[in-house]
Coordinates of C-alpha atoms and ligand atoms in Angstrom, one line a residue:
X1223 CA -36.5 -7.7 17.4
X1224 CA -35.0 -5.0 15.4
X1225 CA -32.7 -5.7 12.5
X1226 CA -29.7 -3.8 11.1
X1227 CA -26.9 -4.2 8.8
X1228 CA -23.3 -3.8 9.9
X1229 CA -19.7 -4.8 9.1
X1230 CA -17.6 -7.1 11.2
X1231 CA -14.7 -5.1 12.6
X1232 CA -13.3 -7.7 15.0
X1233 CA -13.2 -11.4 14.9
X1234 CA -12.1 -13.1 18.1
X1235 CA -13.2 -16.6 17.4
X1236 CA -16.7 -16.8 18.6
X1237 CA -17.1 -13.2 19.6
X1238 CA -17.4 -10.3 17.1
X1239 CA -17.5 -6.6 17.1
X1240 CA -19.7 -4.9 14.5
X1241 CA -19.9 -1.4 13.3
X1242 CA -22.4 0.3 10.9
X1243 CA -19.8 1.5 8.5
X1244 CA -19.1 4.3 7.5
X1245 CA -20.2 5.1 11.0
X1246 CA -17.8 3.9 13.8
X1247 CA -19.9 2.6 16.6
X1248 CA -18.4 -0.9 17.5
X1249 CA -20.7 -3.1 19.5
X1250 CA -20.5 -6.8 20.4
X1251 CA -22.2 -9.6 18.6
X1252 CA -22.3 -13.4 18.6
X1253 CA -23.4 -15.8 15.9
X1254 CA -26.9 -17.1 16.0
X1255 CA -26.9 -20.9 16.1
X1256 CA -28.7 -21.5 12.9
X1257 CA -26.9 -19.0 10.7
X1258 CA -26.1 -20.7 7.5
X1259 CA -22.5 -21.0 6.8
X1260 CA -21.8 -20.6 3.1
X1261 CA -18.1 -21.1 3.3
X1262 CA -18.0 -24.4 5.0
X1263 CA -14.4 -25.3 3.9
X1264 CA -13.0 -22.4 5.8
X1265 CA -12.2 -22.4 9.5
X1266 CA -13.9 -19.0 10.0
X1267 CA -17.1 -18.6 8.1
X1268 CA -17.4 -15.0 9.3
X1269 CA -14.5 -12.7 8.7
X1270 CA -13.5 -9.1 9.4
X1271 CA -15.0 -7.0 6.6
X1272 CA -18.1 -9.3 6.3
X1273 CA -21.4 -7.4 6.0
X1274 CA -23.9 -9.0 8.2
X1275 CA -27.5 -8.7 9.3
X1276 CA -27.8 -8.4 13.1
X1277 CA -30.7 -8.6 15.5
X1278 CA -31.2 -6.9 18.8
X1279 CA -34.2 -7.1 21.2
X1280 CA -36.7 -4.2 20.9
X1281 CA -35.3 -1.3 23.0
X1282 CA -32.8 -3.6 24.6
X1283 CA -29.3 -2.4 25.3
X1284 CA -26.4 -4.0 23.5
X1285 CA -23.3 -4.6 25.6
X1286 CA -20.9 -7.5 26.4
X1287 CA -23.5 -9.2 28.5
X1288 CA -26.2 -8.7 25.9
X1289 CA -24.5 -8.9 22.5
X1290 CA -26.4 -8.5 19.2
X1291 CA -26.9 -11.7 17.2
X1292 CA -25.6 -12.2 13.7
X1293 CA -28.4 -13.8 11.7
X1294 CA -27.0 -13.6 8.2
X1295 CA -23.8 -13.1 6.4
X1296 CA -24.2 -11.2 3.2
X1297 CA -22.5 -12.2 -0.1
X1298 CA -18.9 -11.0 -0.3
X1299 CA -17.6 -8.9 -3.1
X1300 CA -14.1 -10.4 -2.5
X1301 CA -12.0 -11.9 0.2
X1302 CA -8.5 -13.2 0.9
X1303 CA -7.6 -16.6 2.4
X1304 CA -4.6 -18.1 4.0
X1305 CA -3.7 -21.7 3.8
X1306 CA -1.3 -23.5 6.1
X1307 CA 0.2 -25.4 3.2
X1308 CA -0.4 -25.8 -0.5
X1309 CA -2.0 -29.1 0.2
X1310 CA -4.3 -28.2 3.0
X1311 CA -7.9 -28.1 2.2
X1312 CA -8.9 -25.8 5.0
X1313 CA -8.5 -22.2 4.4
X1314 CA -8.8 -19.3 6.8
X1315 CA -10.5 -16.2 5.5
X1316 CA -8.3 -13.2 6.4
X1317 CA -10.7 -10.5 5.4
X1318 CA -13.6 -9.8 3.2
X1319 CA -14.9 -6.9 1.1
X1320 CA -11.5 -5.2 0.7
X1321 CA -11.5 -2.0 -1.3
X1322 CA -7.8 -2.0 -1.6
X1323 CA -4.9 -4.2 -0.6
X1324 CA -1.7 -2.3 -0.1
X1325 CA 1.1 -4.7 -0.6
X1326 CA 4.1 -3.1 1.0
X1327 CA 7.6 -4.0 -0.3
X1328 CA 11.1 -2.7 0.1
X1329 CA 13.6 -3.4 -2.7
X1330 CA 16.3 -3.8 0.0
X1331 CA 16.5 -4.2 3.8
X1332 CA 15.1 -6.9 3.5
X1333 CA 15.8 -7.6 -0.2
X1334 CA 12.6 -8.3 -2.1
X1335 CA 12.0 -11.6 -3.8
X1336 CA 9.9 -10.9 -6.9
X1337 CA 8.4 -14.4 -7.2
X1338 CA 7.1 -14.1 -3.6
X1339 CA 5.4 -10.7 -4.5
X1340 CA 4.0 -12.3 -7.7
X1341 CA 2.4 -15.1 -5.7
X1342 CA 0.6 -12.6 -3.5
X1343 CA -0.5 -10.6 -6.6
X1344 CA -1.9 -13.9 -8.0
X1345 CA -3.8 -14.5 -4.8
X1346 CA -5.3 -11.0 -5.0
X1347 CA -6.3 -11.6 -8.6
X1348 CA -7.9 -15.0 -7.8
X1349 CA -10.2 -13.4 -5.2
X1350 CA -10.8 -10.1 -7.0
X1351 CA -9.0 -7.9 -4.6
X1352 CA -7.6 -4.6 -6.0
X1353 CA -4.0 -4.0 -5.3
X1354 CA -1.6 -1.1 -4.9
X1355 CA 2.0 -1.8 -4.4
X1356 CA 3.7 0.4 -1.9
X1357 CA 7.5 0.7 -2.4
X1358 CA 8.7 1.8 1.0
X1359 CA 12.1 2.8 2.4
X1360 CA 13.0 4.5 -0.9
X1361 CA 15.2 6.9 1.2
X1362 CA 17.6 3.9 1.6
X1363 CA 18.1 2.9 -2.1
X1364 CA 16.5 5.1 -4.6
X1365 CA 19.7 6.8 -5.5
X1366 CA 22.1 3.9 -5.1
X1367 CA 19.8 1.5 -7.0
X1368 CA 18.1 3.9 -9.4
X1369 CA 18.1 1.3 -12.2
X1370 CA 16.4 -1.4 -10.1
X1371 CA 13.8 1.1 -8.9
X1372 CA 13.1 2.0 -12.5
X1373 CA 12.9 -1.7 -13.5
X1374 CA 10.5 -2.4 -10.7
X1375 CA 8.2 0.4 -12.0
X1376 CA 8.5 -1.0 -15.5
X1377 CA 7.7 -4.6 -14.4
X1378 CA 4.8 -3.9 -12.2
X1379 CA 3.2 -0.9 -13.9
X1380 CA 3.7 -2.8 -17.1
X1381 CA 1.7 -5.6 -15.6
X1382 CA -1.1 -3.1 -14.7
X1383 CA -0.4 -2.4 -11.1
X1384 CA -0.1 0.9 -9.4
X1385 CA 3.2 1.6 -7.5
X1386 CA 3.5 4.3 -4.9
X1387 CA 6.9 5.2 -3.4
X1388 CA 7.0 6.0 0.2
X1389 CA 9.5 6.7 3.0
X1390 CA 8.5 6.8 6.6
X1391 CA 11.9 8.4 7.3
X1392 CA 11.5 11.4 5.0
X1393 CA 7.7 11.4 5.0
X1394 CA 7.6 11.2 1.2
X1395 CA 4.5 9.6 -0.2
X1396 CA 2.8 9.4 3.2
X1397 CA 0.2 12.1 2.3
X1398 CA -0.5 10.4 -1.0
X1399 CA -1.0 7.1 0.8
X1400 CA -3.2 8.7 3.5
X1401 CA -5.3 10.4 0.8
X1402 CA -5.5 7.2 -1.2
X1403 CA -6.9 5.0 1.5
X1404 CA -9.5 7.6 2.7
X1405 CA -13.0 6.1 2.9
X1406 CA -11.8 2.7 2.0
X1407 CA -11.6 -0.6 3.7
X1408 CA -7.9 -1.4 3.3
X1409 CA -5.6 -4.2 4.0
X1410 CA -1.9 -3.5 4.7
X1411 CA 0.3 -6.5 4.1
X1412 CA 3.9 -7.1 3.6
X1413 CA 6.8 -9.3 4.7
X1414 CA 8.0 -8.6 8.2
X1415 CA 10.5 -5.8 8.2
X1416 CA 9.3 -3.8 5.2
X1417 CA 7.9 -1.1 7.4
X1418 CA 4.2 -2.1 7.6
X1419 CA 3.7 -0.9 11.1
X1420 CA 5.7 2.2 10.6
X1421 CA 3.6 3.2 7.5
X1422 CA 0.3 2.6 9.3
X1423 CA 1.5 4.6 12.2
X1424 CA 2.7 7.4 9.9
X1425 CA -0.8 7.5 8.3
X1426 CA -2.3 7.8 11.8
X1427 CA -0.1 8.1 14.8
X1428 CA -3.0 7.3 17.1
X1429 CA -2.9 3.8 15.9
X1430 CA 0.6 3.4 17.3
X1431 CA -0.5 1.5 20.3
X1432 CA -2.8 -0.9 18.4
X1433 CA -1.7 -2.0 15.0
X1434 CA 0.9 -4.7 14.9
X1435 CA 0.4 -5.6 18.6
X1436 CA -2.7 -7.6 18.4
X1437 CA -1.1 -11.0 18.9
X1438 CA -1.2 -12.1 22.5
X1439 CA -1.7 -9.5 25.2
X1440 CA -5.5 -9.4 25.6
X1441 CA -6.1 -12.9 24.3
X1442 CA -4.4 -14.9 27.0
X1443 CA -6.5 -17.6 28.5
X1444 CA -9.0 -17.5 25.7
X1445 CA -9.4 -20.3 23.2
X1446 CA -9.0 -18.2 20.1
X1447 CA -6.8 -19.3 17.2
X1448 CA -6.5 -15.9 15.6
X1449 CA -7.6 -12.4 15.8
X1450 CA -8.2 -10.0 13.1
X1451 CA -9.3 -6.4 13.6
X1452 CA -10.2 -3.3 11.7
X1453 CA -9.3 0.1 12.9
X1454 CA -10.6 3.5 11.8
X1455 CA -8.0 6.1 11.2
X1456 CA -8.6 9.8 12.0
X1457 CA -8.5 10.4 8.3
X1458 CA -11.5 8.1 7.8
X1459 CA -10.0 4.9 6.4
X1460 CA -10.7 1.5 7.7
X1461 CA -7.5 -0.5 8.1
X1462 CA -7.4 -4.2 8.6
X1463 CA -4.4 -5.5 10.5
X1464 CA -3.3 -8.9 9.5
X1465 CA -0.6 -10.8 11.4
X1466 CA 1.9 -11.4 8.6
X1467 CA 1.3 -12.7 5.1
X1468 CA 2.8 -16.2 5.4
X1469 CA 0.7 -18.6 3.4
X1470 CA -1.4 -15.9 1.8
X1471 CA 0.5 -16.4 -1.4
X1472 CA -0.7 -20.0 -1.6
X1473 CA -3.6 -20.8 -3.9
X1474 CA -4.5 -24.1 -5.5
X1475 CA -4.8 -23.5 -9.2
X1476 CA -4.8 -25.9 -12.0
X1477 CA -1.8 -25.5 -14.4
X1478 CA -3.9 -24.0 -17.1
X1479 CA -5.5 -21.5 -14.7
X1480 CA -2.3 -19.8 -13.4
X1481 CA -1.9 -17.6 -16.5
X1482 CA -5.3 -16.2 -16.0
X1483 CA -4.2 -14.4 -12.9
X1484 CA -1.2 -12.6 -14.5
X1485 CA -3.3 -9.8 -16.0
X1486 CA -0.7 -8.9 -18.7
X1487 CA -0.5 -12.6 -19.8
X1488 CA -4.3 -13.0 -19.8
X1489 CA -4.5 -10.2 -22.2
X1490 CA -1.8 -11.5 -24.5
X1491 CA -3.1 -15.1 -24.3
X1492 CA -6.2 -14.1 -26.4
X1493 CA -3.9 -14.5 -29.4
X1494 CA -2.4 -17.9 -28.5
X1495 CA -3.0 -20.5 -31.2
X1496 CA -4.2 -23.1 -28.6
X1497 CA -6.7 -22.9 -25.8
X1498 CA -5.8 -23.7 -23.1
X1499 CA -2.2 -22.9 -23.6
X1500 CA 0.4 -23.2 -20.8
X1501 CA 2.6 -20.6 -22.6
X1502 CA 5.6 -22.9 -22.4
X1503 CA 6.2 -25.1 -25.4
X1504 CA 3.1 -24.5 -27.6
X1505 CA 3.7 -23.2 -31.1
X1506 CA 2.0 -19.9 -31.9
X1507 CA 2.0 -18.9 -28.2
X1508 CA 1.4 -15.1 -28.1
X1509 CA 2.6 -14.9 -24.5
X1510 CA 6.0 -16.3 -25.3
X1511 CA 6.1 -13.9 -28.2
X1512 CA 5.2 -11.0 -26.0
X1513 CA 8.0 -11.9 -23.6
X1514 CA 10.5 -12.0 -26.5
X1515 CA 9.3 -8.7 -27.7
X1516 CA 9.7 -7.2 -24.2
X1517 CA 6.0 -6.5 -23.8
X1518 CA 5.8 -8.9 -20.9
X1519 CA 8.6 -8.8 -18.4
X1520 CA 11.0 -11.7 -18.2
X1521 CA 10.7 -11.4 -14.4
X1522 CA 7.0 -11.9 -14.3
X1523 CA 7.2 -14.7 -16.9
X1524 CA 9.8 -16.5 -14.7
X1525 CA 7.5 -16.2 -11.7
X1526 CA 4.8 -17.8 -13.8
X1527 CA 7.1 -20.7 -14.8
X1528 CA 8.1 -21.1 -11.2
X1529 CA 4.4 -21.4 -10.2
X1530 CA 3.8 -23.9 -12.9
X1531 CA 6.7 -26.0 -11.7
X1532 CA 5.8 -25.7 -8.1
X1533 CA 2.2 -26.8 -9.0
X1534 CA 3.4 -29.9 -10.7
X1535 CA 5.4 -30.9 -7.6
X1536 CA 2.2 -31.2 -5.7
X1537 CA 0.5 -33.6 -8.1
Ligands
GDP1969 P1 7.1 -4.3 9.8 O1 7.7 -5.6 10.3 O2 6.8 -4.4 8.3 O3 5.9 -3.8 10.6 O4 8.3 -3.2 9.9 P2 8.5 -2.0 10.9 O5 7.5 -0.9 10.7 O6 8.7 -2.6 12.3 O7 9.9 -1.5 10.4 C1 11.1 -2.3 10.3 C2 12.3 -1.4 10.4 O8 12.4 -0.6 9.2 C3 12.2 -0.4 11.6 O9 13.5 -0.3 12.1 C4 11.7 0.9 10.9 O10 12.2 2.0 11.6 C5 12.4 0.8 9.6 N1 11.7 1.6 8.5 C6 10.4 1.5 8.3 N2 10.1 2.3 7.2 C7 11.2 2.9 6.8 C8 11.6 3.9 5.8 O11 10.8 4.3 5.0 N3 12.9 4.2 5.7 C9 13.8 3.7 6.6 N4 15.1 4.1 6.4 N5 13.6 2.8 7.5 C10 12.3 2.4 7.7
ZN1970 ZN1 0.3 -19.3 -24.9

């Protein structure tokens, strides 16, 4: 047997494709029966982006009839999960070892709901996934809604996030985005209609036929519950396509934990009189003070309160 290390680039249930990133040489693999599953509460212990040790027979060919075997899944630096409901125990790992999650939003068409975005950002913080917010379709509203655009930058850059403006229509920001994701394993996510597929295809037109169309076509008749796949662009980035982000904003957090995942609140909370502090009614709460002083945005604080309230509904 010879051993190697590779990254999972496709997960079709029980069959996988691996590639020795940064090289792009996808080859088939299956899980070895006794591979220890570390994440036993998830429905898929091996996810796209996982680094694995694989084995192939000495000078044996690897093809669909003779796939490599995955003998070990290496520790993840981060990952993202999806839950079907807030109460469900089982989670599904969407992807692992993500260098950058690009969360695509549009302020209008469809109109953005900031609390929804904040939930996704909290998820990314919980699992240690770096985020860039991509404000797409700016051609449609930057002039008409200049104030909101400015507010959006203030709110999210103030919270510590990077915001890139793009327009697939005018091409603005596309080079920046393409340059930014070079050499990275990236996840593009966003509510349906914000222009996710258009953006990915603008970055690399050769992906046109693939990304966003992974749902049914070549899966029919197979017992797979989901399929995630990584693509390499001509510019040398590795894009993970995820079918939607429903449920990806759901994390089970204790009340006193939620504030830890709003980076700007975490910072201010060092000066709260009490620990833990829910930043609601406590005297000497530095977070509430920072909101009053305009150092933390009212919008983000409201999202936080919403999450606290939501959380108590499930108790
Ligand atoms: P997805 O559901 O997020 O993948 O969104 P699509 O890429 O399918 O785009 C949804 C619609 O928005 C399509 O009609 C696109 O042509 C349009 N669209 C995407 N990006 C832009 C943009 O930057 N500006 C304008 N005006 N329309 C866009
Ligand atoms: Zn406080």
